[in-house]
Tab-separated table of C-alpha atoms in Angstrom:
chain	number	residue	atom	x	y	z
A	1	PRO	CA	9.639	-62.576	-87.973
A	2	ILE	CA	12.061	-59.649	-87.807
A	3	LYS	CA	11.083	-56.689	-89.945
A	4	SER	CA	13.104	-53.769	-91.190
A	5	ASP	CA	11.196	-51.356	-88.928
A	6	TYR	CA	13.171	-52.628	-85.936
A	7	PHE	CA	16.459	-51.887	-87.611
A	8	PHE	CA	15.287	-48.417	-88.538
A	9	PHE	CA	14.992	-47.754	-84.828
A	10	LEU	CA	18.411	-49.261	-84.158
A	11	MET	CA	20.166	-47.091	-86.713
A	12	ILE	CA	19.207	-43.810	-85.030
A	13	ARG	CA	22.378	-41.745	-84.956
A	14	ARG	CA	23.384	-39.729	-81.924
A	15	PRO	CA	24.556	-36.127	-82.350
A	16	PRO	CA	28.308	-35.872	-82.959
A	17	ARG	CA	30.635	-35.279	-80.052
A	18	SER	CA	31.611	-31.681	-79.653
A	19	THR	CA	35.025	-32.510	-78.215
A	20	GLN	CA	36.090	-34.703	-81.117
A	21	SER	CA	36.863	-33.690	-84.656
A	22	ARG	CA	34.151	-34.380	-87.200
A	23	SER	CA	36.710	-35.891	-89.517
A	24	SER	CA	37.578	-38.631	-87.020
A	25	ALA	CA	35.571	-41.795	-86.659
A	26	ALA	CA	34.975	-41.092	-82.965
A	27	SER	CA	32.548	-38.291	-83.803
A	28	ASP	CA	29.936	-40.718	-85.173
A	29	VAL	CA	28.379	-42.641	-82.293
A	30	TYR	CA	25.514	-45.100	-82.700
A	31	LYS	CA	23.337	-46.785	-80.120
A	32	ARG	CA	24.442	-50.405	-80.035
A	33	GLN	CA	21.551	-52.791	-79.496
A	34	LEU	CA	21.795	-56.517	-78.811
A	35	PHE	CA	20.418	-59.168	-81.174
A	36	ILE	CA	20.260	-62.668	-79.647
A	37	TYR	CA	19.893	-65.812	-81.778
A	38	SER	CA	20.038	-69.536	-81.210
A	39	ASN	CA	19.961	-71.799	-84.273
A	40	GLU	CA	19.004	-69.472	-87.119
A	41	ASN	CA	20.529	-69.796	-90.538
A	42	ALA	CA	23.737	-68.057	-91.495
A	43	LYS	CA	22.070	-65.563	-93.815
A	44	LEU	CA	20.023	-63.975	-91.043
A	45	ILE	CA	23.045	-63.744	-88.756
A	46	LYS	CA	25.176	-62.115	-91.437
A	47	ALA	CA	22.403	-59.667	-92.314
A	48	CYS	CA	22.057	-58.531	-88.697
A	49	ARG	CA	25.813	-58.419	-88.218
A	50	ASN	CA	26.155	-55.988	-91.108
A	51	VAL	CA	23.652	-53.476	-89.655
A	52	THR	CA	25.226	-50.406	-88.055
A	53	GLY	CA	24.624	-50.204	-84.318
A	54	VAL	CA	23.653	-53.873	-83.858
A	55	GLN	CA	25.579	-56.404	-81.788
A	56	ILE	CA	24.779	-60.101	-82.192
A	57	CYS	CA	25.282	-62.853	-79.635
A	58	ASN	CA	24.457	-66.544	-79.305
A	59	VAL	CA	22.161	-67.476	-76.458
A	60	ASN	CA	24.671	-70.099	-75.298
A	61	ARG	CA	27.345	-67.376	-74.815
A	62	LEU	CA	25.388	-64.785	-72.872
A	63	ASN	CA	27.169	-62.841	-70.115
A	64	LEU	CA	26.527	-59.889	-67.884
A	65	ARG	CA	28.670	-57.509	-69.932
A	66	LEU	CA	26.422	-57.964	-72.941
A	67	LEU	CA	23.096	-57.753	-71.114
A	68	ALA	CA	24.094	-54.882	-68.773
A	69	PRO	CA	27.115	-52.981	-70.130
A	70	GLY	CA	28.718	-50.788	-67.510
A	71	GLY	CA	26.501	-52.287	-64.804
A	72	GLN	CA	23.407	-50.493	-66.149
A	73	LEU	CA	20.329	-52.634	-66.675
A	74	GLY	CA	17.751	-52.047	-69.364
A	75	ARG	CA	19.592	-52.651	-72.628
A	76	PHE	CA	17.307	-52.999	-75.633
A	77	CYS	CA	17.529	-56.652	-76.773
A	78	ILE	CA	15.845	-58.468	-79.684
A	79	TRP	CA	15.239	-62.154	-79.051
A	80	THR	CA	14.446	-64.745	-81.689
A	81	GLN	CA	11.836	-67.339	-80.903
A	82	SER	CA	14.312	-70.205	-80.770
A	83	ALA	CA	16.652	-68.245	-78.471
A	84	PHE	CA	13.840	-67.378	-76.086
A	85	SER	CA	12.673	-71.006	-75.892
A	86	ALA	CA	16.244	-72.203	-75.275
A	87	LEU	CA	16.546	-70.290	-71.994
A	88	ASP	CA	14.739	-73.004	-69.998
A	89	ARG	CA	16.945	-75.662	-71.530
A	90	ILE	CA	20.153	-73.797	-70.675
A	91	PHE	CA	19.429	-72.128	-67.321
A	92	GLY	CA	16.484	-74.220	-66.139
A	93	SER	CA	13.636	-72.867	-64.034
A	94	TYR	CA	12.535	-72.688	-60.415
A	95	ARG	CA	11.426	-76.362	-60.461
A	96	LYS	CA	14.071	-78.121	-62.553
A	97	THR	CA	17.747	-77.715	-63.331
A	98	GLY	CA	19.219	-76.793	-66.696
A	99	GLN	CA	20.217	-79.417	-69.206
A	100	ASP	CA	23.232	-77.677	-70.735
A	101	LYS	CA	24.495	-76.231	-67.427
A	102	LYS	CA	24.710	-79.147	-65.031
A	103	ASN	CA	23.321	-78.715	-61.498
A	104	TYR	CA	22.325	-75.110	-62.210
A	105	GLN	CA	18.944	-73.880	-61.077
A	106	ILE	CA	17.521	-70.384	-60.869
A	107	GLN	CA	17.376	-69.238	-57.257
A	108	ARG	CA	14.090	-68.172	-55.809
A	109	PRO	CA	13.937	-64.707	-54.211
A	110	SER	CA	14.259	-64.986	-50.420
A	111	LEU	CA	12.099	-61.884	-49.867
A	112	THR	CA	8.523	-61.744	-51.062
A	113	ASN	CA	8.413	-58.039	-50.260
A	114	PRO	CA	11.668	-56.235	-51.212
A	115	ASP	CA	10.476	-52.885	-49.812
A	116	LEU	CA	12.860	-52.572	-46.827
A	117	SER	CA	11.485	-49.269	-45.604
A	118	ARG	CA	8.016	-50.764	-45.386
A	119	LEU	CA	9.341	-53.813	-43.561
A	120	ILE	CA	11.241	-51.769	-40.989
A	121	THR	CA	8.272	-49.515	-40.253
A	122	SER	CA	5.812	-52.407	-39.976
A	123	ASN	CA	4.052	-53.022	-36.654
A	124	GLU	CA	5.392	-56.583	-36.336
A	125	ILE	CA	9.033	-55.447	-36.378
A	126	GLN	CA	8.562	-52.242	-34.423
A	127	SER	CA	6.868	-54.142	-31.589
A	128	VAL	CA	9.876	-56.454	-31.158
A	129	ILE	CA	12.879	-54.174	-31.523
A	130	ARG	CA	14.094	-52.051	-28.642
A	131	ARG	CA	13.690	-48.320	-28.505
A	132	ALA	CA	16.269	-45.998	-29.986
A	133	LYS	CA	18.880	-44.808	-27.543
A	134	THR	CA	18.994	-41.122	-26.807
A	135	PRO	CA	22.474	-39.634	-27.091
A	136	VAL	CA	24.027	-38.760	-23.734
A	137	ARG	CA	26.500	-35.910	-23.710
A	138	ARG	CA	29.183	-36.812	-21.231
A	139	HIS	CA	31.143	-33.572	-21.611
A	140	ASP	CA	30.869	-30.189	-23.266
A	141	LEU	CA	31.137	-30.361	-26.997
A	142	GLN	CA	33.154	-27.160	-27.110
A	143	LYS	CA	36.100	-26.317	-24.867
A	144	LYS	CA	35.829	-22.589	-24.283
A	145	ASN	CA	38.864	-20.437	-23.616
A	146	PRO	CA	38.499	-18.520	-20.307
A	147	LEU	CA	40.805	-15.767	-21.590
A	148	LYS	CA	38.374	-15.025	-24.426
A	149	ASN	CA	35.023	-16.198	-23.059
A	150	LYS	CA	33.603	-14.157	-20.162
A	151	GLY	CA	31.225	-16.892	-19.012
A	152	ALA	CA	33.980	-19.497	-18.749
A	153	LEU	CA	36.208	-17.025	-16.878
A	154	GLN	CA	33.388	-16.207	-14.438
A	155	ARG	CA	32.888	-19.909	-13.679
A	156	LEU	CA	36.594	-20.367	-12.956
A	157	ASN	CA	37.095	-17.084	-11.086
A	158	PRO	CA	33.973	-15.425	-9.631
A	159	TYR	CA	36.112	-12.438	-8.589
A	160	ALA	CA	37.130	-11.720	-12.210
A	161	ASN	CA	34.437	-9.087	-12.786
A	162	VAL	CA	35.452	-7.193	-9.650
A	163	LEU	CA	39.102	-7.140	-10.738
A	164	LYS	CA	38.094	-5.970	-14.164
A	165	GLU	CA	36.096	-3.080	-12.704
A	166	LEU	CA	38.984	-2.069	-10.421
A	167	ASN	CA	41.407	-2.066	-13.348
A	168	ARG	CA	39.016	0.060	-15.372
A	169	LYS	CA	38.743	2.643	-12.594
A	170	GLN	CA	42.530	2.728	-12.114
A	171	ASN	CA	43.065	3.250	-15.847
A	172	GLU	CA	40.526	6.060	-15.815
A	173	GLN	CA	42.311	7.794	-12.935
A	174	ASN	CA	45.701	7.469	-14.657
A	175	ARG	CA	44.269	8.899	-17.847
A	176	LYS	CA	42.937	11.933	-15.995
A	177	LYS	CA	46.316	12.476	-14.314
A	178	ARG	CA	48.112	12.431	-17.660
A	179	GLU	CA	45.654	14.919	-19.118
A	180	ASP	CA	46.098	17.251	-16.115
A	181	ALA	CA	49.897	17.066	-16.407
A	182	ILE	CA	49.737	17.901	-20.097
A	183	LYS	CA	47.460	20.861	-19.434
A	184	ALA	CA	49.765	22.115	-16.651
A	185	GLY	CA	52.779	22.007	-18.975
A	186	ARG	CA	51.082	24.003	-21.705
A	187	GLY	CA	51.944	27.725	-21.673
A	188	ALA	CA	54.873	27.313	-19.210
A	189	SER	CA	57.238	29.161	-21.530
A	190	LYS	CA	55.004	32.204	-21.481
A	191	GLN	CA	55.369	32.529	-17.730
A	192	ILE	CA	59.209	32.731	-17.914
A	193	SER	CA	60.697	36.253	-17.935
A	194	ALA	CA	62.862	37.624	-20.763
A	195	ASP	CA	66.059	37.591	-18.652
A	196	VAL	CA	65.651	33.914	-17.801
A	197	LYS	CA	65.076	33.049	-21.480
A	198	LYS	CA	68.183	34.988	-22.468
A	199	GLN	CA	70.236	33.172	-19.832
A	200	LYS	CA	69.050	29.787	-21.051
A	201	ARG	CA	69.925	30.636	-24.649
A	202	SER	CA	73.439	31.670	-23.639
A	203	GLN	CA	73.885	28.411	-21.716
A	204	ARG	CA	72.785	26.356	-24.714
A	205	LYS	CA	75.190	28.264	-26.930
A	206	LYS	CA	78.100	27.692	-24.529
A	207	SER	CA	77.363	23.964	-24.377
A	208	ARG	CA	77.300	23.720	-28.195
A	209	ASP	CA	80.584	25.640	-28.462
A	210	TRP	CA	82.233	23.344	-25.909
A	211	VAL	CA	81.140	20.215	-27.751
A	212	ARG	CA	82.300	21.697	-31.045
A	213	GLY	CA	85.681	22.524	-29.535
A	214	ILE	CA	86.130	18.951	-28.247
A	215	PHE	CA	85.453	17.550	-31.752
A	216	ASN	CA	87.926	20.045	-33.277
A	217	GLN	CA	90.659	18.988	-30.833
A	218	LEU	CA	90.064	15.344	-31.661
A	219	ASP	CA	90.333	16.066	-35.391
A	220	GLU	CA	93.596	17.957	-34.937
A	221	ALA	CA	95.054	15.135	-32.828
A	222	SER	CA	94.140	12.539	-35.462
A	223	LYS	CA	95.755	14.664	-38.180
A	224	ARG	CA	99.001	14.983	-36.170
A	225	ASP	CA	99.099	11.214	-35.656
A	226	GLN	CA	98.650	10.603	-39.387
A	227	GLU	CA	101.456	13.040	-40.253
A	228	ARG	CA	103.760	11.331	-37.761
A	229	TYR	CA	103.024	7.851	-39.258
A	230	VAL	CA	103.666	9.199	-42.748
A	231	ASN	CA	107.036	10.666	-41.716
A	232	LEU	CA	108.082	7.421	-40.061
A	233	ALA	CA	107.108	5.438	-43.140
A	234	THR	CA	109.069	7.725	-45.526
A	235	ASN	CA	112.201	7.823	-43.390
C-alpha cells in the first residue's frame, strides 16, 4: 500500500532560482519523481497525478527518457506490486522471452568481471601481450638556431669562437684609438696664438659677408625681373 509519507518526501520544494523572478512560475521548482502503475483503479491514478512533483507512467509505456532523464541514472521511482510483477511478462527474463514483446529476451552480460583495469593488469593477460615499445627519437625535437644558440653554431663552425675573440680584440683596439683621438683634440684651441685666432675670425666674417652679398644680388635681380613683367603687362 502507498502511504502519504512517500508523497511528503516527493513534495520537497527546492530553493527558488536566483536568476528568475519570484513572481514567475519558473522560480518554483519541484523534484519530479516517477510513479509506475499497471492495472490499478482510476481513483489511485488520479490521486497520484494531482500530487505536485509526481509523474505517472504505465509499465507498458516505459522508456529511457522516463527512467533516466538527461542520461542520468538513479531516478527515484515508486512501483506498484502489479507493475513490478508485470515486468517478466513484458520484457521476459534470462531464460524465456517476453509475452507482450515478441522475440524479446534480456541479454546476459558478456563480462562476469566488468573491472577493466583489473583485467588488464592480471597475470594471464600480461603474460601473453607483448612488451610496450620504447619511443625512439629519430631527430632532435627542437631545431636550434645557430645564430642565437652558441652550441649549435660551434657544431656547424668550430672556428666560430676564434673569430668571435678576434672581433672582440679588434673592437677593443678601435675603441682605444677613438678615445685617444678625442683626448688629443681636447684643448687644441688653447694652444693656438691670439694672432691666429684673430685671423680665423676675420676669415669667417669675410665668408659670411660674401654669402650675404650673393643673396642680396639675387634678391635685387628678382625684383628687377618682377618690375619688368609688371611694366610689360600694363603696357
